[in-house]
mmCIF file of C-alpha atoms in Angstrom:
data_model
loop_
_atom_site.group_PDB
_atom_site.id
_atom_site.type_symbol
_atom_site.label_atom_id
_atom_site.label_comp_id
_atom_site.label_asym_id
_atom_site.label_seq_id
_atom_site.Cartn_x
_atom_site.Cartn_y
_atom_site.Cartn_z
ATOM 1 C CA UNK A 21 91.865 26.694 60.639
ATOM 2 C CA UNK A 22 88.055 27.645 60.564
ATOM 3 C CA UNK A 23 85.396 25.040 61.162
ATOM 4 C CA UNK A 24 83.562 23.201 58.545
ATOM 5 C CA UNK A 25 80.219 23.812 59.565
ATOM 6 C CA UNK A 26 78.405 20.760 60.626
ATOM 7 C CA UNK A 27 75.527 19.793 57.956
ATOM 8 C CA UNK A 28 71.713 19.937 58.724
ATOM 9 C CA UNK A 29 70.383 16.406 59.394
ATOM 10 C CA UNK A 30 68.625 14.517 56.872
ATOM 11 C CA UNK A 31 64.580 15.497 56.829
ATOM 12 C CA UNK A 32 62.289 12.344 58.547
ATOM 13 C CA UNK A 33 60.550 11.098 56.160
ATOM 14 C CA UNK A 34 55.956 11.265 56.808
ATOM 15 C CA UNK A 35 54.984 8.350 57.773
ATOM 16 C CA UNK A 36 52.868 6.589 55.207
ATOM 17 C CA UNK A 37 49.282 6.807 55.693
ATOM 18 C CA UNK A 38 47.444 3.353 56.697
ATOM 19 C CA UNK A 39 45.648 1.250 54.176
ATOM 20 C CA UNK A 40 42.364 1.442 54.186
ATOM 21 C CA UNK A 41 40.860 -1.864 55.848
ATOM 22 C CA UNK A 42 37.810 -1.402 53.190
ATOM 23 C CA UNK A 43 38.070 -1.456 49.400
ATOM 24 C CA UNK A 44 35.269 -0.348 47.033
ATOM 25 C CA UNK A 45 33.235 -3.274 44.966
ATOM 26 C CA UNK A 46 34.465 -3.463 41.779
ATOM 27 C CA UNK A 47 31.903 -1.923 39.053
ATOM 28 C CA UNK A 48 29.042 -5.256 37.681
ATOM 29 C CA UNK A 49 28.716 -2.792 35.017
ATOM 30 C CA UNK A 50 29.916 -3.822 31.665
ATOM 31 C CA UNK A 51 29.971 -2.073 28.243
ATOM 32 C CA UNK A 52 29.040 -4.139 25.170
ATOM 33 C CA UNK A 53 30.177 -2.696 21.408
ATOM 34 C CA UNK A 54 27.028 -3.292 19.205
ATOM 35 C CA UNK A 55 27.813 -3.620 15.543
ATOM 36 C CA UNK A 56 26.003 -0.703 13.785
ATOM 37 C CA UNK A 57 22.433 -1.672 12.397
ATOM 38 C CA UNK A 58 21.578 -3.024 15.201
ATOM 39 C CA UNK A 59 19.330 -1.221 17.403
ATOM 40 C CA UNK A 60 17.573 -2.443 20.720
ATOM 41 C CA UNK A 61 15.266 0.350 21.959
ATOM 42 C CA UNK A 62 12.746 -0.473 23.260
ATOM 43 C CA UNK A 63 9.925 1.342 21.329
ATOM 44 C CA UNK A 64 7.500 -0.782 20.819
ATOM 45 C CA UNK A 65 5.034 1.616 23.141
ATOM 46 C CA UNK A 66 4.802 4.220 20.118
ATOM 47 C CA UNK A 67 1.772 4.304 18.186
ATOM 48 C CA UNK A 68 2.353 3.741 14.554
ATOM 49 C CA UNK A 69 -0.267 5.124 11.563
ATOM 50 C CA UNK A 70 -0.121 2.529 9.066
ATOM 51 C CA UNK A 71 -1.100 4.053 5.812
ATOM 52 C CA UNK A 72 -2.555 1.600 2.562
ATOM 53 C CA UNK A 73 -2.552 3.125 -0.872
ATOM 54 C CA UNK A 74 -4.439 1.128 -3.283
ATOM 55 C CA UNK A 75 -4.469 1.077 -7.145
ATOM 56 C CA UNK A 76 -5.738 -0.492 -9.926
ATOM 57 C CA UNK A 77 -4.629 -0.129 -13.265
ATOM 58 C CA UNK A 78 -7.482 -1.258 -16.160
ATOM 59 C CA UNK A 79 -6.355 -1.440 -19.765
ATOM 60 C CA UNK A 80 -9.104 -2.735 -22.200
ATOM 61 C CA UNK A 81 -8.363 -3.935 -25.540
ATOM 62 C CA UNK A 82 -11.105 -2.504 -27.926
ATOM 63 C CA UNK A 83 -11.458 -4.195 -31.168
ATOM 64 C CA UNK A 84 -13.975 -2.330 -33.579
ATOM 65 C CA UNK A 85 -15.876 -5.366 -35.927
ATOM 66 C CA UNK A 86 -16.956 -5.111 -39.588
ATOM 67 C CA UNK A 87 -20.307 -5.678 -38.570
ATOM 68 C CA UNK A 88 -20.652 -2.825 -36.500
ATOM 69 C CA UNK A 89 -20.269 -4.665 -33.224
ATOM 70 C CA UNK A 90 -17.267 -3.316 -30.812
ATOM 71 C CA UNK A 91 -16.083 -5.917 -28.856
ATOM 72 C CA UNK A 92 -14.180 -5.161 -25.426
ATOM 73 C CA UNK A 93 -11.623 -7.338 -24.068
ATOM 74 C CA UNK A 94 -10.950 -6.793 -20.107
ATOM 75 C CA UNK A 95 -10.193 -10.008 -18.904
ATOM 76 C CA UNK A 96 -8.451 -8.980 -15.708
ATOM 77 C CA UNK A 97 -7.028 -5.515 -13.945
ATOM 78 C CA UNK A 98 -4.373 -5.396 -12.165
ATOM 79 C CA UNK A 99 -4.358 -4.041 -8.138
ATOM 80 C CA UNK A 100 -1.324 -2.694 -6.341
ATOM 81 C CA UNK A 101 -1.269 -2.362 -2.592
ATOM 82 C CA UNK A 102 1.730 -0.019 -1.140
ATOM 83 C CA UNK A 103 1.525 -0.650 2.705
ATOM 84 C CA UNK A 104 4.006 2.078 4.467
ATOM 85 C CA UNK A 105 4.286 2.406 8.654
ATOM 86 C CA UNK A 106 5.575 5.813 10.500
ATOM 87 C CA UNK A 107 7.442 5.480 12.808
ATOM 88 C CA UNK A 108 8.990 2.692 11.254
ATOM 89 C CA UNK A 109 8.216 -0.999 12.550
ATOM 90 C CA UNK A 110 9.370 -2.282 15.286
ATOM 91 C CA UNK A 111 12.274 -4.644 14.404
ATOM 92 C CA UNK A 112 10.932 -7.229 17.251
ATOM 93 C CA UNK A 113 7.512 -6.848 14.535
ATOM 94 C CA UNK A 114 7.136 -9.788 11.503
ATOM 95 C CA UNK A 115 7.998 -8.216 8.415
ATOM 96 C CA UNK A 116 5.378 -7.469 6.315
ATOM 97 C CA UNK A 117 4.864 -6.770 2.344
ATOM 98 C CA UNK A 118 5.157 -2.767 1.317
ATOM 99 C CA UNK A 119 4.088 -3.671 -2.028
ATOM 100 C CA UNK A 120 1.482 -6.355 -3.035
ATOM 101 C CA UNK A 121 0.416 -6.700 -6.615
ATOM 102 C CA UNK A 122 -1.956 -9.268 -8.173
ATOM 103 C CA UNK A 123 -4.357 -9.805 -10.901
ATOM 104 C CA UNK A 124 -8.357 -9.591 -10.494
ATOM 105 C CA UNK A 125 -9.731 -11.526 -13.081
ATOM 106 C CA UNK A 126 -13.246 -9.861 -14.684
ATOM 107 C CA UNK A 127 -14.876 -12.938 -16.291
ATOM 108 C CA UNK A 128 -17.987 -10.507 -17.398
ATOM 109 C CA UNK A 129 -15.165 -8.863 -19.693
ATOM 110 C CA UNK A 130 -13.118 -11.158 -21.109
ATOM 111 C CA UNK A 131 -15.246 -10.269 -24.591
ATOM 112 C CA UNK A 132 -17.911 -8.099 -23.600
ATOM 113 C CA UNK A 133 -19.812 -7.090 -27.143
ATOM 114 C CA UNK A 134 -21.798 -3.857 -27.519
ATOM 115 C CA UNK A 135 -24.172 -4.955 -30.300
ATOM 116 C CA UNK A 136 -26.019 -2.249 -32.489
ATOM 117 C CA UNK A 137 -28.597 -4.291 -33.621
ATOM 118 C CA UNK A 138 -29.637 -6.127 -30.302
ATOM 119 C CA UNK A 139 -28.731 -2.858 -28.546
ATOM 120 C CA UNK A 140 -26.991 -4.326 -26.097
ATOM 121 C CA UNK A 141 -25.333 -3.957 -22.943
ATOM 122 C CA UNK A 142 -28.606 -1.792 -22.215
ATOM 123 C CA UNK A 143 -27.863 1.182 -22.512
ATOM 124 C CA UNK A 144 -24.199 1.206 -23.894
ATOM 125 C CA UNK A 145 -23.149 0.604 -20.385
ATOM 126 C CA UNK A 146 -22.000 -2.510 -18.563
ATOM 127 C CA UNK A 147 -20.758 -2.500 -14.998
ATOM 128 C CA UNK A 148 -19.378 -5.407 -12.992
ATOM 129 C CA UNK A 149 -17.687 -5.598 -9.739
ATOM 130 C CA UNK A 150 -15.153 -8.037 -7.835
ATOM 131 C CA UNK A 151 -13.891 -8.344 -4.938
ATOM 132 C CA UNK A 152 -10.698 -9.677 -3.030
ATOM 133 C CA UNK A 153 -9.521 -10.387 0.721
ATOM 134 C CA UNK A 154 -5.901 -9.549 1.389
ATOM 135 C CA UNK A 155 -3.733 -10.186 4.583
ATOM 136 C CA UNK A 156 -1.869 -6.989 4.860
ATOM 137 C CA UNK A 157 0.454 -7.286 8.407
ATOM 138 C CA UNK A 158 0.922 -9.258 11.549
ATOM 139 C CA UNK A 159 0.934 -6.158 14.327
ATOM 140 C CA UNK A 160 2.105 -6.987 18.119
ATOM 141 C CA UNK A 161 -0.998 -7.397 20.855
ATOM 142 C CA UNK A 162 1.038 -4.527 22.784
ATOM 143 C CA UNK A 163 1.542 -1.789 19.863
ATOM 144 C CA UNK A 164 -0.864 0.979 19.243
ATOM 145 C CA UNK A 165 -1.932 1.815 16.137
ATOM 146 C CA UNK A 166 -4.218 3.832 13.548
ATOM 147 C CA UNK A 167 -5.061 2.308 10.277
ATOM 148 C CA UNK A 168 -5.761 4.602 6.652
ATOM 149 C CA UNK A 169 -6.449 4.053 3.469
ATOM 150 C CA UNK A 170 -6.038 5.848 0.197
ATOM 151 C CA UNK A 171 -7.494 4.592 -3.463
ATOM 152 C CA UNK A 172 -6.642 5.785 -6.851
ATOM 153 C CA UNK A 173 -9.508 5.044 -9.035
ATOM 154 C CA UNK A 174 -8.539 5.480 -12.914
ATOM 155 C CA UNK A 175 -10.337 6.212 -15.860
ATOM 156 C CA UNK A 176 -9.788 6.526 -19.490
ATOM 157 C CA UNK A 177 -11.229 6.374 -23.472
ATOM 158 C CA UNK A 178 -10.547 4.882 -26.762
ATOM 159 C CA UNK A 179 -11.672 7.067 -29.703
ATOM 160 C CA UNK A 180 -12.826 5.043 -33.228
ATOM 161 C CA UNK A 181 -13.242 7.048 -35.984
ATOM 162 C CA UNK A 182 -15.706 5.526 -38.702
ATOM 163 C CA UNK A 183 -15.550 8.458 -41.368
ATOM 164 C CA UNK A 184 -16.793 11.309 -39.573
ATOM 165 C CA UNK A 185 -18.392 9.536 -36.985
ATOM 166 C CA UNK A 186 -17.076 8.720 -33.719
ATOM 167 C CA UNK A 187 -17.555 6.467 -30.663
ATOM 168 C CA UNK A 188 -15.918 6.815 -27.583
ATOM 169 C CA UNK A 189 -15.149 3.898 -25.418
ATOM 170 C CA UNK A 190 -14.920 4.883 -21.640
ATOM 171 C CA UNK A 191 -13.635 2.606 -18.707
ATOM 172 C CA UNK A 192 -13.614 3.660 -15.223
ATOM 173 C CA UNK A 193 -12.188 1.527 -12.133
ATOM 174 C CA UNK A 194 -12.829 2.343 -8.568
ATOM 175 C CA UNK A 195 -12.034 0.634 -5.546
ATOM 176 C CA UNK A 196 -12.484 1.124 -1.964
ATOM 177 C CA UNK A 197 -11.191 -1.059 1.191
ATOM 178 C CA UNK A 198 -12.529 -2.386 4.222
ATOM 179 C CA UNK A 199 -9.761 -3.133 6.941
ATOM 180 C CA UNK A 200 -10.098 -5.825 9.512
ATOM 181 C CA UNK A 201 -8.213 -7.127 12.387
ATOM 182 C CA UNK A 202 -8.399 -10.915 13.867
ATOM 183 C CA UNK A 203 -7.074 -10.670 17.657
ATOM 184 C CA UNK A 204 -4.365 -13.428 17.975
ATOM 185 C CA UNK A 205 -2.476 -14.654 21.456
ATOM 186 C CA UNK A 206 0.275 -12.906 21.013
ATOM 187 C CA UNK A 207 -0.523 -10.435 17.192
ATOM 188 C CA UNK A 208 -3.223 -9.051 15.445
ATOM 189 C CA UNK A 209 -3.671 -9.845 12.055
ATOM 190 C CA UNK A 210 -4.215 -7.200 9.402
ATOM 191 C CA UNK A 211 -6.461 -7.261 6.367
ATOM 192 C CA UNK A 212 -8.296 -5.936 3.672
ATOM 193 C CA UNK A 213 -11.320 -5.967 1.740
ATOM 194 C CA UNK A 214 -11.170 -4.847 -1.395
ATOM 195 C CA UNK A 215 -14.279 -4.293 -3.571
ATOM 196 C CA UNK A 216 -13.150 -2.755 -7.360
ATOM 197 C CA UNK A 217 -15.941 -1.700 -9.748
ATOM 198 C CA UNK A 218 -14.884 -1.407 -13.268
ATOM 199 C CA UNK A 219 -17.773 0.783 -15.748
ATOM 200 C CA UNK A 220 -17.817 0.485 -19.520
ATOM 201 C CA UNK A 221 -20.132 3.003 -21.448
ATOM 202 C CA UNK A 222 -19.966 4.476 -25.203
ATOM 203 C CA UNK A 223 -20.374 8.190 -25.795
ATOM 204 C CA UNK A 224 -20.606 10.090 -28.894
ATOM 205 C CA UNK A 225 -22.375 10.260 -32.776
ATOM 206 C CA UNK A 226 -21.802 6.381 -32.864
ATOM 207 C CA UNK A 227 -23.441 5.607 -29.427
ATOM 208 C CA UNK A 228 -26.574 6.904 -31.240
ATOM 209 C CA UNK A 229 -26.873 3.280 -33.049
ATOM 210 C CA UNK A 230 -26.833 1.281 -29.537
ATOM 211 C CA UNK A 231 -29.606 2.702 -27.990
ATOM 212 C CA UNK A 232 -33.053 2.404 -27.904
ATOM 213 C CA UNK A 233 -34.005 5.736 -28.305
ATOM 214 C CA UNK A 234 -31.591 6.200 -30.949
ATOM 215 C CA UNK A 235 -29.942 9.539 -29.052
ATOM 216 C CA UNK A 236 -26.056 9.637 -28.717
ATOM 217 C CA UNK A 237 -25.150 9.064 -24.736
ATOM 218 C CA UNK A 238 -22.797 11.786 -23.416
ATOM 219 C CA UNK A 239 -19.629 11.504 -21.812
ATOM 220 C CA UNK A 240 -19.266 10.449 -18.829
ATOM 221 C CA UNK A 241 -18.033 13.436 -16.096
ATOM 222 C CA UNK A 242 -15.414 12.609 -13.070
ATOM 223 C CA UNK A 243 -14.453 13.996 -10.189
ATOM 224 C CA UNK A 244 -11.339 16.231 -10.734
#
């Protein structure tokens, strides 16, 4: 009978390769999940522009009299500061206001009486100003930063109507601000000086009788 044929001999396995005798450091590295909203760039070296808009808001009562008198009541106008930052503030910053709204009381005008026969306010016109200091921000020794300011200064008229003769009652408010900082150890504080100037004048046939002269004023003109 034929010959089985003898089989091949079983492959030598490699030999394995030898450790390595040095092992790399494990990483120090570790990664932290932040909750969203909160953010810890460090930006504090941008510059911010810190804009101010300031507004006032006058609203006389005018109360025509049967003696001819027209009496004015102004007591107090009201002032609205809108403080707005770009890029916004630094979250490591104090919080400050956006919006700051108070009353500026106008003793001068709590009853102010244009009087035909004494002719007075001289003129038919009576101005008056006031003033007020307000602490706008806290701002970080290290941030850079430019400071604006923009004021709406209103104006407006009440028309009365004595047969066909009229008087106009004007009022105009302006105000303009001053800023100031106070260097602190570790802030700068922020403020304001506001100085509001509030006109009231008579125009028309019927401003004829509170003069001196006897000739009717004209209306006042603003700036468009």
């Amino acid at each position: 009978p034929a010959e089985e044929p003898t089989p091949a001999p079983a492959a030598v396995p490699a030999p394995a390769p030898p450790k390595p005798t040095l092992e790399a450091p494990k990483s120090t590295t570790e990664t932290i999940v932040i909750s969203e909203g909160e953010k810890f760039e460090n930006n504090s070296d941008e510059k911010r522009n810190i804009m101010v808009e300031i507004s006032v808001d006058v609203q006389p009562q005018v109360d025509p009299e049967q003696n001819g008198c027209i009496i004015l009541k102004l007591p107090s106008i009201k002032v609205k500061l809108e403080t707005s930052v770009t890029p916004p503030w630094p979250d490591t910053a104090t919080p400050f206001e956006s919006c700051q709204e108070f009353q500026l009381p106008i003793p001068e005008m709590a009853a102010l009486v244009f009087d035909p026969v004494k002719k007075t306010p001289v003129g038919a016109r009576y101005e008056c100003s006031v003033s007020q200091h307000v602490d706008l921000m806290e701002i970080p020794a290290d941030l850079e930063v430019s400071v604006k300011s923009k004021s709406l200064s209103p104006w407006g008229s009440v028309q009365l109507h004595d047969g066909s003769e009229m008087t106009v009652v004007h009022h105009t408010g302006a105000v303009q601000g001053a800023f100031s900082i106070a260097d602190g150890d570790k802030t700068r504080a922020l403020s304001i000086d506001l100085a509001c100037k509030v006109v009231c004048m008579l125009s028309g046939e019927g401003s004829a009788k509170f003069t001196n002269d006897g000739v009717a004023l004209e209306a006042p003109v603003h700036g468009g």
